[in-house]
Amino acid sequence: MFLVDVEFALGVGFESVYSSVIAKFTSKSRSKSIKIFLRSCCIPVMEMERVTEFPLGPVDIRPRKQQRLGWDVDPIEFGLFGSEKIHGKLGEGTFGQELECWDNEKKEFVAIKIVRRIKKYRDAAMIEIDVLQQVSKYDKGGNRGRVAEHLKGKMEAPTLGSSQFITISGSLGSRRWPLKLHRNSISFKSPPKFSVRASAVGGDDSAVTLLDYGAGNVQSIRNAIRYLGLDIKDVQTPEDILNAKRLIVPGVGAFAAMMDVLNNNGMAEALCTYINNDRPFLGICLGLQLLFESSEENGIVRGLGLIPGVVGRFDSCNGCRVPHIGWNALQIEKDSVILDDVENRHVYFVHSYRAVPSEENKEWISSTCNYGIDFISSVRRGNVHAVQFHPEKSGDVGLSILRKFLLPNSCVTKKPLERKATKLAKRVIACLDVRTNDNGDLVVTKGDQYDVREQTKDNEVRNLGKPVELAGQYYLDGADEVSFLNITGFRDFPLGDLPMLQILKYTSENVFVPLTVGGGIRDFTDGNGRYYSSLEVASEYFRSGADKISIGSDAVYAAEEYLKTGIKTGKSSLEQISRVYGNQAVVVSIDPRRQYLTSPHEVGFKAVKVENLGPNGQEYAWYQCTVNGGREGRPIGAYELAKAVEELGAGEILLNCIDCDGQGKGFDIDLIKLISDAVCIPVIASSGAGRVEHFSEVFEKTNASAALAAGIFHRKEVPIQSVKEHLLNQGIEVRM
Ligand code: 1PR
């Protein structure tokens, strides 16, 4: 065990690796020389791997907000976070994460674990790391092995304490990636000796093998596995599948993309062999669908063909909103060890495609669910399990399912059952509006009609708590989802806003219900001319633990353009992100303001007769969309916007109302009815909740699928459980 000083700053070429992560950090540092950490050479190995999947351009370095950001988030976390960002496949934890590192004495790579941060020291941070084991496994082939081999020959190992530069150049495929690291960067606080020991959680035998085929976000399942105390071994080759002790195939992304990856590298065949040999397997969502003969998601695409049947789309004509998002009940059809105790509880689904029961596949079916029709919610044969829902997002019920699969001998205490789940539940969502206050701290705030400043002399930003803490609390309190809205994202660039990414990352480690994040998702060109696509921004949010992203302003511009031209360009953030991550992952957040009218024909937008008359007795209103947190009204109504974004690929609508926000007088029923009747995707009612009765009112009078509140939860005026109990008493199904 030893300590390492860590410093970063500008100008040593390392920026070509770390992109905006370092940029943000370096801009905060007052230093003009970069000092790199962890015996420096650990980074290139992983960087090389990263380059093959998501090349980053030159770094964006500009001094910004130096004085405001302070040291609230320690730079080392940025540094490691940066490496994690680059090496998403190697592990997501910052602390507790394993990294490769060049052992100068042994002249070989070793795995290290970041144990804890010791303290900050001037412009540096000190961390403590543990050396776990030699990374001999990386020498055995696979991408990591090849990269490690490749670099070994070229790398001149650093001499500690020297002040020269080391230059490492490596190439992978046609790409060259030169790095320069400053040797002076590293100073050990105790003798640089590695104490080699086994991984804390056990070696490969205790690891869960995870097939991340790269088609989407699998961060949530990683977090859940780690939460249960297990290591993750990523599949690199078909042999890894065949050698797995327990294999999880999580399912996110599109069916065709997944099958392409599996077929092209021999993994489909390995999976069939593994499953036919009755080895422990758990498929989740797409991981269930791939077992069937084919899916209609992207035309007709063949699956593994192990279970008879075709995966088809839910039909929104029968009154059900598609995607099927939310907490639904299972009908257990046969004994399935992992689903013991689950029958009467809700689990979380998010999908538009499903397989249906038939004579041919009935021997596989362990449970079904109803959403307009009966569909297959889980299958089991021997040690092979697959579920259509997401256990990693199904709270403690889901964790218990995973535990039964991963740790079959562990004893799980049954939670006493209060009610029986029968159908899709209405969701209760806690929302955290987040922004930096005037001291540079990222805080949960809350506005009155979007004004988040106190009405005091200092006019400071209202501070209602710490984002990670509050989100964790709401999860424990029974929130069905948690949303973060980075409310100044429209003017700040989210990839420069690492605290927000950190918040998401830490929250997702302990919150096992869906997490949505919004704010600032748009294409962006920085001061150096470096272009970032909205897809990159969204990808970063997903990589940090988001299950869904929410788009505000940019969706308004996209809808305006679409309504003007009638052409779907495929280039808007909405279209791009939903194409890659699926529309269930894309929420559009609408911030409308009520505009009263005496006649519905006064404007060219859809108007409604309002229950509460306007200030001059007006009987009608249209709802004008705004951008930039309500600062600018746009020539488009909420109705027109909702219909347009549904066509462009939104999977859900978060429907705010500026007039009602923070007022505690109830949701805008006229608006929510208007929009929830107009679209076939789920609508989340937001703004104005003040009492439990407001929740039952919105579900009784409109077709909203979920209701979101902020102020009453932050101020602890109404507990989430009270809302749910009230809804149950009113005969409205909720998850308890
Ligand atoms: O435009 O893509 O950058 O996204 C910005 C996001 O930030 C949008 O989702 C927008 O709604 C949100 N936002 C921007 N400014 C504010 C603000 O409050 N000044 N917050 C803001 C929106 C609205 C709700 C709120 C409910 C419930 N917050 O989500 O939580 O109204 O509140 P209540 O229960 O206390 O009434 P972009």
PDB file of N, CA and C and ligand atoms in Angstrom, residues 430-435 445-452 483-492 494 518-522 550-556 588-591 626-631 654-658 660-667 685-690 695 708-715, ligand 1:
ATOM      1  N   ALA A 430     -39.999  11.511  -7.655  1.00  0.00           N
ATOM      2  CA  ALA A 430     -39.406  12.647  -6.939  1.00  0.00           C
ATOM      3  C   ALA A 430     -38.445  13.345  -7.890  1.00  0.00           C
ATOM      4  N   CYS A 431     -38.569  14.659  -7.974  1.00  0.00           N
ATOM      5  CA  CYS A 431     -37.725  15.407  -8.909  1.00  0.00           C
ATOM      6  C   CYS A 431     -36.785  16.339  -8.149  1.00  0.00           C
ATOM      7  N   LEU A 432     -35.537  16.342  -8.567  1.00  0.00           N
ATOM      8  CA  LEU A 432     -34.557  17.220  -7.933  1.00  0.00           C
ATOM      9  C   LEU A 432     -34.027  18.189  -8.975  1.00  0.00           C
ATOM     10  N   ASP A 433     -34.409  19.454  -8.851  1.00  0.00           N
ATOM     11  CA  ASP A 433     -33.833  20.490  -9.710  1.00  0.00           C
ATOM     12  C   ASP A 433     -32.478  20.838  -9.109  1.00  0.00           C
ATOM     13  N   VAL A 434     -31.446  20.746  -9.924  1.00  0.00           N
ATOM     14  CA  VAL A 434     -30.096  20.904  -9.393  1.00  0.00           C
ATOM     15  C   VAL A 434     -29.391  22.054 -10.109  1.00  0.00           C
ATOM     16  N   ARG A 435     -28.651  22.850  -9.369  1.00  0.00           N
ATOM     17  CA  ARG A 435     -27.810  23.882  -9.983  1.00  0.00           C
ATOM     18  C   ARG A 435     -26.758  24.326  -8.971  1.00  0.00           C
ATOM     19  N   THR A 445     -32.428  22.678  -5.617  1.00  0.00           N
ATOM     20  CA  THR A 445     -33.138  23.931  -5.406  1.00  0.00           C
ATOM     21  C   THR A 445     -34.598  23.737  -5.821  1.00  0.00           C
ATOM     22  N   LYS A 446     -35.371  24.738  -5.683  1.00  0.00           N
ATOM     23  CA  LYS A 446     -36.779  24.615  -6.068  1.00  0.00           C
ATOM     24  C   LYS A 446     -37.339  25.992  -6.295  1.00  0.00           C
ATOM     25  N   GLY A 447     -38.020  26.137  -7.408  1.00  0.00           N
ATOM     26  CA  GLY A 447     -38.529  27.450  -7.754  1.00  0.00           C
ATOM     27  C   GLY A 447     -39.989  27.643  -7.403  1.00  0.00           C
ATOM     28  N   ASP A 448     -40.372  28.912  -7.446  1.00  0.00           N
ATOM     29  CA  ASP A 448     -41.781  29.287  -7.498  1.00  0.00           C
ATOM     30  C   ASP A 448     -41.959  29.812  -8.901  1.00  0.00           C
ATOM     31  N   GLN A 449     -42.740  29.115  -9.678  1.00  0.00           N
ATOM     32  CA  GLN A 449     -42.906  29.475 -11.085  1.00  0.00           C
ATOM     33  C   GLN A 449     -41.543  29.686 -11.747  1.00  0.00           C
ATOM     34  N   TYR A 450     -40.627  28.803 -11.411  1.00  0.00           N
ATOM     35  CA  TYR A 450     -39.276  28.709 -11.981  1.00  0.00           C
ATOM     36  C   TYR A 450     -38.297  29.751 -11.432  1.00  0.00           C
ATOM     37  N   ASP A 451     -38.711  30.550 -10.482  1.00  0.00           N
ATOM     38  CA  ASP A 451     -37.763  31.478  -9.864  1.00  0.00           C
ATOM     39  C   ASP A 451     -37.182  30.783  -8.629  1.00  0.00           C
ATOM     40  N   VAL A 452     -35.890  30.441  -8.702  1.00  0.00           N
ATOM     41  CA  VAL A 452     -35.313  29.632  -7.628  1.00  0.00           C
ATOM     42  C   VAL A 452     -34.565  30.477  -6.590  1.00  0.00           C
ATOM     43  N   SER A 483     -35.751  11.863 -10.644  1.00  0.00           N
ATOM     44  CA  SER A 483     -35.294  12.672 -11.783  1.00  0.00           C
ATOM     45  C   SER A 483     -34.388  13.785 -11.300  1.00  0.00           C
ATOM     46  N   PHE A 484     -33.310  13.971 -12.015  1.00  0.00           N
ATOM     47  CA  PHE A 484     -32.453  15.134 -11.784  1.00  0.00           C
ATOM     48  C   PHE A 484     -32.615  16.064 -12.972  1.00  0.00           C
ATOM     49  N   LEU A 485     -32.888  17.323 -12.706  1.00  0.00           N
ATOM     50  CA  LEU A 485     -32.891  18.290 -13.801  1.00  0.00           C
ATOM     51  C   LEU A 485     -31.818  19.325 -13.518  1.00  0.00           C
ATOM     52  N   ASN A 486     -30.844  19.346 -14.400  1.00  0.00           N
ATOM     53  CA  ASN A 486     -29.761  20.308 -14.289  1.00  0.00           C
ATOM     54  C   ASN A 486     -30.304  21.610 -14.881  1.00  0.00           C
ATOM     55  N   ILE A 487     -30.852  22.450 -14.037  1.00  0.00           N
ATOM     56  CA  ILE A 487     -31.706  23.515 -14.570  1.00  0.00           C
ATOM     57  C   ILE A 487     -30.932  24.662 -15.211  1.00  0.00           C
ATOM     58  N   THR A 488     -29.626  24.690 -15.028  1.00  0.00           N
ATOM     59  CA  THR A 488     -28.869  25.713 -15.753  1.00  0.00           C
ATOM     60  C   THR A 488     -28.080  25.063 -16.894  1.00  0.00           C
ATOM     61  N   GLY A 489     -28.458  23.819 -17.205  1.00  0.00           N
ATOM     62  CA  GLY A 489     -27.780  23.095 -18.292  1.00  0.00           C
ATOM     63  C   GLY A 489     -27.892  23.815 -19.623  1.00  0.00           C
ATOM     64  N   PHE A 490     -28.928  24.615 -19.797  1.00  0.00           N
ATOM     65  CA  PHE A 490     -29.088  25.285 -21.082  1.00  0.00           C
ATOM     66  C   PHE A 490     -27.978  26.287 -21.348  1.00  0.00           C
ATOM     67  N   ARG A 491     -27.357  26.804 -20.243  1.00  0.00           N
ATOM     68  CA  ARG A 491     -26.290  27.773 -20.512  1.00  0.00           C
ATOM     69  C   ARG A 491     -24.910  27.194 -20.208  1.00  0.00           C
ATOM     70  N   ASP A 492     -24.850  26.120 -19.406  1.00  0.00           N
ATOM     71  CA  ASP A 492     -23.567  25.474 -19.150  1.00  0.00           C
ATOM     72  C   ASP A 492     -23.479  24.242 -20.038  1.00  0.00           C
ATOM     73  N   PRO A 494     -22.945  20.484 -20.318  1.00  0.00           N
ATOM     74  CA  PRO A 494     -22.986  19.393 -19.339  1.00  0.00           C
ATOM     75  C   PRO A 494     -21.717  18.557 -19.275  1.00  0.00           C
ATOM     76  N   GLY A 518     -31.780  15.378 -16.893  1.00  0.00           N
ATOM     77  CA  GLY A 518     -31.999  16.311 -17.996  1.00  0.00           C
ATOM     78  C   GLY A 518     -31.254  17.602 -17.772  1.00  0.00           C
ATOM     79  N   GLY A 519     -31.211  18.391 -18.816  1.00  0.00           N
ATOM     80  CA  GLY A 519     -30.547  19.694 -18.726  1.00  0.00           C
ATOM     81  C   GLY A 519     -29.346  19.754 -19.647  1.00  0.00           C
ATOM     82  N   GLY A 520     -29.435  20.605 -20.653  1.00  0.00           N
ATOM     83  CA  GLY A 520     -28.270  20.877 -21.498  1.00  0.00           C
ATOM     84  C   GLY A 520     -27.977  19.833 -22.552  1.00  0.00           C
ATOM     85  N   ILE A 521     -28.943  18.975 -22.835  1.00  0.00           N
ATOM     86  CA  ILE A 521     -28.658  17.949 -23.852  1.00  0.00           C
ATOM     87  C   ILE A 521     -28.903  18.554 -25.234  1.00  0.00           C
ATOM     88  N   ARG A 522     -27.812  18.815 -25.903  1.00  0.00           N
ATOM     89  CA  ARG A 522     -27.872  19.457 -27.223  1.00  0.00           C
ATOM     90  C   ARG A 522     -26.512  19.347 -27.873  1.00  0.00           C
ATOM     91  N   SER A 550     -33.566  13.429 -20.310  1.00  0.00           N
ATOM     92  CA  SER A 550     -34.699  14.265 -20.668  1.00  0.00           C
ATOM     93  C   SER A 550     -34.208  15.513 -21.400  1.00  0.00           C
ATOM     94  N   ILE A 551     -34.904  15.816 -22.474  1.00  0.00           N
ATOM     95  CA  ILE A 551     -34.502  16.942 -23.323  1.00  0.00           C
ATOM     96  C   ILE A 551     -35.565  18.027 -23.218  1.00  0.00           C
ATOM     97  N   GLY A 552     -35.153  19.246 -22.973  1.00  0.00           N
ATOM     98  CA  GLY A 552     -36.086  20.362 -22.867  1.00  0.00           C
ATOM     99  C   GLY A 552     -36.005  21.250 -24.094  1.00  0.00           C
ATOM    100  N   SER A 553     -35.179  22.282 -23.996  1.00  0.00           N
ATOM    101  CA  SER A 553     -35.117  23.309 -25.042  1.00  0.00           C
ATOM    102  C   SER A 553     -34.880  22.730 -26.434  1.00  0.00           C
ATOM    103  N   ASP A 554     -33.935  21.809 -26.517  1.00  0.00           N
ATOM    104  CA  ASP A 554     -33.567  21.315 -27.840  1.00  0.00           C
ATOM    105  C   ASP A 554     -34.723  20.584 -28.524  1.00  0.00           C
ATOM    106  N   ALA A 555     -35.587  19.968 -27.726  1.00  0.00           N
ATOM    107  CA  ALA A 555     -36.741  19.276 -28.304  1.00  0.00           C
ATOM    108  C   ALA A 555     -37.720  20.302 -28.884  1.00  0.00           C
ATOM    109  N   VAL A 556     -37.770  21.489 -28.273  1.00  0.00           N
ATOM    110  CA  VAL A 556     -38.675  22.527 -28.786  1.00  0.00           C
ATOM    111  C   VAL A 556     -38.203  22.969 -30.172  1.00  0.00           C
ATOM    112  N   VAL A 588     -39.102  13.828 -23.118  1.00  0.00           N
ATOM    113  CA  VAL A 588     -39.080  15.255 -23.476  1.00  0.00           C
ATOM    114  C   VAL A 588     -39.760  16.031 -22.350  1.00  0.00           C
ATOM    115  N   SER A 589     -39.028  17.002 -21.829  1.00  0.00           N
ATOM    116  CA  SER A 589     -39.541  17.822 -20.739  1.00  0.00           C
ATOM    117  C   SER A 589     -40.129  19.102 -21.338  1.00  0.00           C
ATOM    118  N   ILE A 590     -41.407  19.348 -21.081  1.00  0.00           N
ATOM    119  CA  ILE A 590     -42.077  20.530 -21.658  1.00  0.00           C
ATOM    120  C   ILE A 590     -42.303  21.548 -20.538  1.00  0.00           C
ATOM    121  N   ASP A 591     -41.949  22.786 -20.812  1.00  0.00           N
ATOM    122  CA  ASP A 591     -42.109  23.867 -19.831  1.00  0.00           C
ATOM    123  C   ASP A 591     -43.098  24.901 -20.376  1.00  0.00           C
ATOM    124  N   THR A 626     -41.824  27.032 -23.729  1.00  0.00           N
ATOM    125  CA  THR A 626     -40.697  27.934 -23.480  1.00  0.00           C
ATOM    126  C   THR A 626     -39.389  27.144 -23.573  1.00  0.00           C
ATOM    127  N   VAL A 627     -38.295  27.888 -23.680  1.00  0.00           N
ATOM    128  CA  VAL A 627     -36.966  27.270 -23.637  1.00  0.00           C
ATOM    129  C   VAL A 627     -36.139  28.003 -22.580  1.00  0.00           C
ATOM    130  N   ASN A 628     -34.964  27.478 -22.331  1.00  0.00           N
ATOM    131  CA  ASN A 628     -34.027  28.085 -21.380  1.00  0.00           C
ATOM    132  C   ASN A 628     -34.670  28.333 -20.009  1.00  0.00           C
ATOM    133  N   GLY A 629     -35.285  27.285 -19.493  1.00  0.00           N
ATOM    134  CA  GLY A 629     -35.861  27.371 -18.150  1.00  0.00           C
ATOM    135  C   GLY A 629     -36.957  28.410 -18.050  1.00  0.00           C
ATOM    136  N   GLY A 630     -37.772  28.498 -19.062  1.00  0.00           N
ATOM    137  CA  GLY A 630     -38.926  29.398 -19.027  1.00  0.00           C
ATOM    138  C   GLY A 630     -38.600  30.827 -19.404  1.00  0.00           C
ATOM    139  N   ARG A 631     -37.362  31.082 -19.758  1.00  0.00           N
ATOM    140  CA  ARG A 631     -36.964  32.472 -20.031  1.00  0.00           C
ATOM    141  C   ARG A 631     -37.470  32.986 -21.366  1.00  0.00           C
ATOM    142  N   LEU A 654     -42.467  14.579 -19.937  1.00  0.00           N
ATOM    143  CA  LEU A 654     -42.518  15.164 -18.596  1.00  0.00           C
ATOM    144  C   LEU A 654     -43.194  16.516 -18.758  1.00  0.00           C
ATOM    145  N   LEU A 655     -44.412  16.613 -18.253  1.00  0.00           N
ATOM    146  CA  LEU A 655     -45.223  17.795 -18.525  1.00  0.00           C
ATOM    147  C   LEU A 655     -45.267  18.720 -17.316  1.00  0.00           C
ATOM    148  N   ASN A 656     -44.431  19.748 -17.362  1.00  0.00           N
ATOM    149  CA  ASN A 656     -44.430  20.764 -16.306  1.00  0.00           C
ATOM    150  C   ASN A 656     -45.464  21.833 -16.632  1.00  0.00           C
ATOM    151  N   CYS A 657     -45.625  22.769 -15.730  1.00  0.00           N
ATOM    152  CA  CYS A 657     -46.468  23.933 -16.007  1.00  0.00           C
ATOM    153  C   CYS A 657     -45.910  25.087 -15.170  1.00  0.00           C
ATOM    154  N   ILE A 658     -45.386  26.099 -15.841  1.00  0.00           N
ATOM    155  CA  ILE A 658     -44.703  27.173 -15.110  1.00  0.00           C
ATOM    156  C   ILE A 658     -45.656  27.865 -14.131  1.00  0.00           C
ATOM    157  N   CYS A 660     -48.037  26.677 -12.417  1.00  0.00           N
ATOM    158  CA  CYS A 660     -48.360  25.879 -11.208  1.00  0.00           C
ATOM    159  C   CYS A 660     -47.118  25.546 -10.393  1.00  0.00           C
ATOM    160  N   ASP A 661     -45.941  25.633 -10.989  1.00  0.00           N
ATOM    161  CA  ASP A 661     -44.709  25.189 -10.340  1.00  0.00           C
ATOM    162  C   ASP A 661     -44.540  25.826  -8.962  1.00  0.00           C
ATOM    163  N   GLY A 662     -44.380  24.987  -7.972  1.00  0.00           N
ATOM    164  CA  GLY A 662     -44.096  25.456  -6.614  1.00  0.00           C
ATOM    165  C   GLY A 662     -45.275  26.084  -5.903  1.00  0.00           C
ATOM    166  N   GLN A 663     -46.453  26.070  -6.517  1.00  0.00           N
ATOM    167  CA  GLN A 663     -47.603  26.772  -5.914  1.00  0.00           C
ATOM    168  C   GLN A 663     -48.368  25.902  -4.918  1.00  0.00           C
ATOM    169  N   GLY A 664     -48.223  24.581  -5.042  1.00  0.00           N
ATOM    170  CA  GLY A 664     -48.886  23.671  -4.096  1.00  0.00           C
ATOM    171  C   GLY A 664     -50.394  23.669  -4.216  1.00  0.00           C
ATOM    172  N   LYS A 665     -50.913  24.167  -5.363  1.00  0.00           N
ATOM    173  CA  LYS A 665     -52.385  24.250  -5.493  1.00  0.00           C
ATOM    174  C   LYS A 665     -52.951  23.154  -6.383  1.00  0.00           C
ATOM    175  N   GLY A 666     -52.094  22.219  -6.748  1.00  0.00           N
ATOM    176  CA  GLY A 666     -52.572  21.110  -7.587  1.00  0.00           C
ATOM    177  C   GLY A 666     -52.028  21.204  -9.005  1.00  0.00           C
ATOM    178  N   PHE A 667     -52.098  20.055  -9.693  1.00  0.00           N
ATOM    179  CA  PHE A 667     -51.607  19.992 -11.078  1.00  0.00           C
ATOM    180  C   PHE A 667     -52.556  20.750 -12.003  1.00  0.00           C
ATOM    181  N   ALA A 685     -47.240  13.801 -15.130  1.00  0.00           N
ATOM    182  CA  ALA A 685     -47.803  15.087 -14.704  1.00  0.00           C
ATOM    183  C   ALA A 685     -46.851  15.726 -13.706  1.00  0.00           C
ATOM    184  N   SER A 686     -46.572  17.006 -13.892  1.00  0.00           N
ATOM    185  CA  SER A 686     -45.634  17.687 -12.997  1.00  0.00           C
ATOM    186  C   SER A 686     -46.106  19.102 -12.690  1.00  0.00           C
ATOM    187  N   SER A 687     -45.655  19.626 -11.579  1.00  0.00           N
ATOM    188  CA  SER A 687     -45.858  21.007 -11.140  1.00  0.00           C
ATOM    189  C   SER A 687     -47.169  21.223 -10.374  1.00  0.00           C
ATOM    190  N   GLY A 688     -46.989  21.631  -9.130  1.00  0.00           N
ATOM    191  CA  GLY A 688     -48.142  22.115  -8.374  1.00  0.00           C
ATOM    192  C   GLY A 688     -48.645  21.229  -7.263  1.00  0.00           C
ATOM    193  N   ALA A 689     -48.064  20.025  -7.086  1.00  0.00           N
ATOM    194  CA  ALA A 689     -48.582  19.145  -6.029  1.00  0.00           C
ATOM    195  C   ALA A 689     -48.363  19.781  -4.668  1.00  0.00           C
ATOM    196  N   GLY A 690     -49.424  19.787  -3.848  1.00  0.00           N
ATOM    197  CA  GLY A 690     -49.314  20.357  -2.510  1.00  0.00           C
ATOM    198  C   GLY A 690     -49.885  19.430  -1.446  1.00  0.00           C
ATOM    199  N   PHE A 695     -52.628  14.189  -6.070  1.00  0.00           N
ATOM    200  CA  PHE A 695     -52.169  13.031  -6.850  1.00  0.00           C
ATOM    201  C   PHE A 695     -53.357  12.189  -7.308  1.00  0.00           C
ATOM    202  N   LEU A 708     -45.300  13.685 -10.713  1.00  0.00           N
ATOM    203  CA  LEU A 708     -43.997  14.090 -10.171  1.00  0.00           C
ATOM    204  C   LEU A 708     -44.170  15.288  -9.246  1.00  0.00           C
ATOM    205  N   ALA A 709     -43.402  15.276  -8.178  1.00  0.00           N
ATOM    206  CA  ALA A 709     -43.425  16.440  -7.291  1.00  0.00           C
ATOM    207  C   ALA A 709     -42.028  16.713  -6.771  1.00  0.00           C
ATOM    208  N   ALA A 710     -41.830  17.929  -6.323  1.00  0.00           N
ATOM    209  CA  ALA A 710     -40.509  18.322  -5.838  1.00  0.00           C
ATOM    210  C   ALA A 710     -40.633  18.977  -4.467  1.00  0.00           C
ATOM    211  N   GLY A 711     -41.179  20.194  -4.447  1.00  0.00           N
ATOM    212  CA  GLY A 711     -41.185  21.014  -3.232  1.00  0.00           C
ATOM    213  C   GLY A 711     -41.726  20.294  -2.005  1.00  0.00           C
ATOM    214  N   ILE A 712     -42.863  19.626  -2.152  1.00  0.00           N
ATOM    215  CA  ILE A 712     -43.470  19.018  -0.950  1.00  0.00           C
ATOM    216  C   ILE A 712     -42.604  17.900  -0.385  1.00  0.00           C
ATOM    217  N   PHE A 713     -41.847  17.242  -1.258  1.00  0.00           N
ATOM    218  CA  PHE A 713     -40.957  16.185  -0.760  1.00  0.00           C
ATOM    219  C   PHE A 713     -39.715  16.819  -0.121  1.00  0.00           C
ATOM    220  N   HIS A 714     -39.142  17.828  -0.790  1.00  0.00           N
ATOM    221  CA  HIS A 714     -37.919  18.449  -0.256  1.00  0.00           C
ATOM    222  C   HIS A 714     -38.185  19.094   1.100  1.00  0.00           C
ATOM    223  N   ARG A 715     -39.321  19.714   1.225  1.00  0.00           N
ATOM    224  CA  ARG A 715     -39.626  20.421   2.486  1.00  0.00           C
ATOM    225  C   ARG A 715     -40.258  19.481   3.521  1.00  0.00           C
TER     226      ARG A 715
HETATM  227  O1  1PR B   1     -33.724  22.976 -21.650  1.00  0.00           O
HETATM  228  O2  1PR B   1     -32.811  20.733 -22.097  1.00  0.00           O
HETATM  229  O3  1PR B   1     -31.489  22.391 -20.821  1.00  0.00           O
HETATM  230  O4  1PR B   1     -33.486  21.316 -19.839  1.00  0.00           O
HETATM  231  C1  1PR B   1     -33.617  22.104 -18.715  1.00  0.00           C
HETATM  232  C2  1PR B   1     -34.508  21.373 -17.750  1.00  0.00           C
HETATM  233  O5  1PR B   1     -34.492  22.094 -16.533  1.00  0.00           O
HETATM  234  C3  1PR B   1     -35.928  21.281 -18.211  1.00  0.00           C
HETATM  235  O6  1PR B   1     -36.436  19.991 -17.920  1.00  0.00           O
HETATM  236  C4  1PR B   1     -36.672  22.315 -17.382  1.00  0.00           C
HETATM  237  O7  1PR B   1     -37.958  21.860 -17.022  1.00  0.00           O
HETATM  238  C5  1PR B   1     -35.801  22.406 -16.144  1.00  0.00           C
HETATM  239  N1  1PR B   1     -35.771  23.763 -15.573  1.00  0.00           N
HETATM  240  C6  1PR B   1     -35.162  24.833 -16.098  1.00  0.00           C
HETATM  241  N2  1PR B   1     -35.298  25.884 -15.273  1.00  0.00           N
HETATM  242  C7  1PR B   1     -36.011  25.466 -14.225  1.00  0.00           C
HETATM  243  C8  1PR B   1     -36.388  26.266 -13.067  1.00  0.00           C
HETATM  244  O8  1PR B   1     -37.117  25.805 -12.186  1.00  0.00           O
HETATM  245  N3  1PR B   1     -35.947  27.511 -13.026  1.00  0.00           N
HETATM  246  N4  1PR B   1     -37.010  23.377 -13.563  1.00  0.00           N
HETATM  247  C9  1PR B   1     -36.316  24.126 -14.411  1.00  0.00           C
HETATM  248  C10 1PR B   1     -38.095  22.767 -13.886  1.00  0.00           C
HETATM  249  C11 1PR B   1     -39.847  21.860 -12.993  1.00  0.00           C
HETATM  250  C12 1PR B   1     -40.205  20.614 -12.364  1.00  0.00           C
HETATM  251  C13 1PR B   1     -40.468  20.807 -10.926  1.00  0.00           C
HETATM  252  C14 1PR B   1     -41.938  20.619 -10.897  1.00  0.00           C
HETATM  253  C15 1PR B   1     -42.462  20.196  -9.590  1.00  0.00           C
HETATM  254  N5  1PR B   1     -38.546  22.213 -12.765  1.00  0.00           N
HETATM  255  O9  1PR B   1     -39.511  19.522 -12.716  1.00  0.00           O
HETATM  256  O10 1PR B   1     -39.689  19.948 -10.242  1.00  0.00           O
HETATM  257  O11 1PR B   1     -42.560  21.806 -11.350  1.00  0.00           O
HETATM  258  O12 1PR B   1     -42.316  21.194  -8.666  1.00  0.00           O
HETATM  259  P1  1PR B   1     -43.321  21.335  -7.455  1.00  0.00           P
HETATM  260  O13 1PR B   1     -43.774  19.943  -7.107  1.00  0.00           O
HETATM  261  O14 1PR B   1     -42.529  21.940  -6.353  1.00  0.00           O
HETATM  262  O15 1PR B   1     -44.441  22.183  -7.938  1.00  0.00           O
HETATM  263  P2  1PR B   1     -32.842  21.915 -21.149  1.00  0.00           P
END
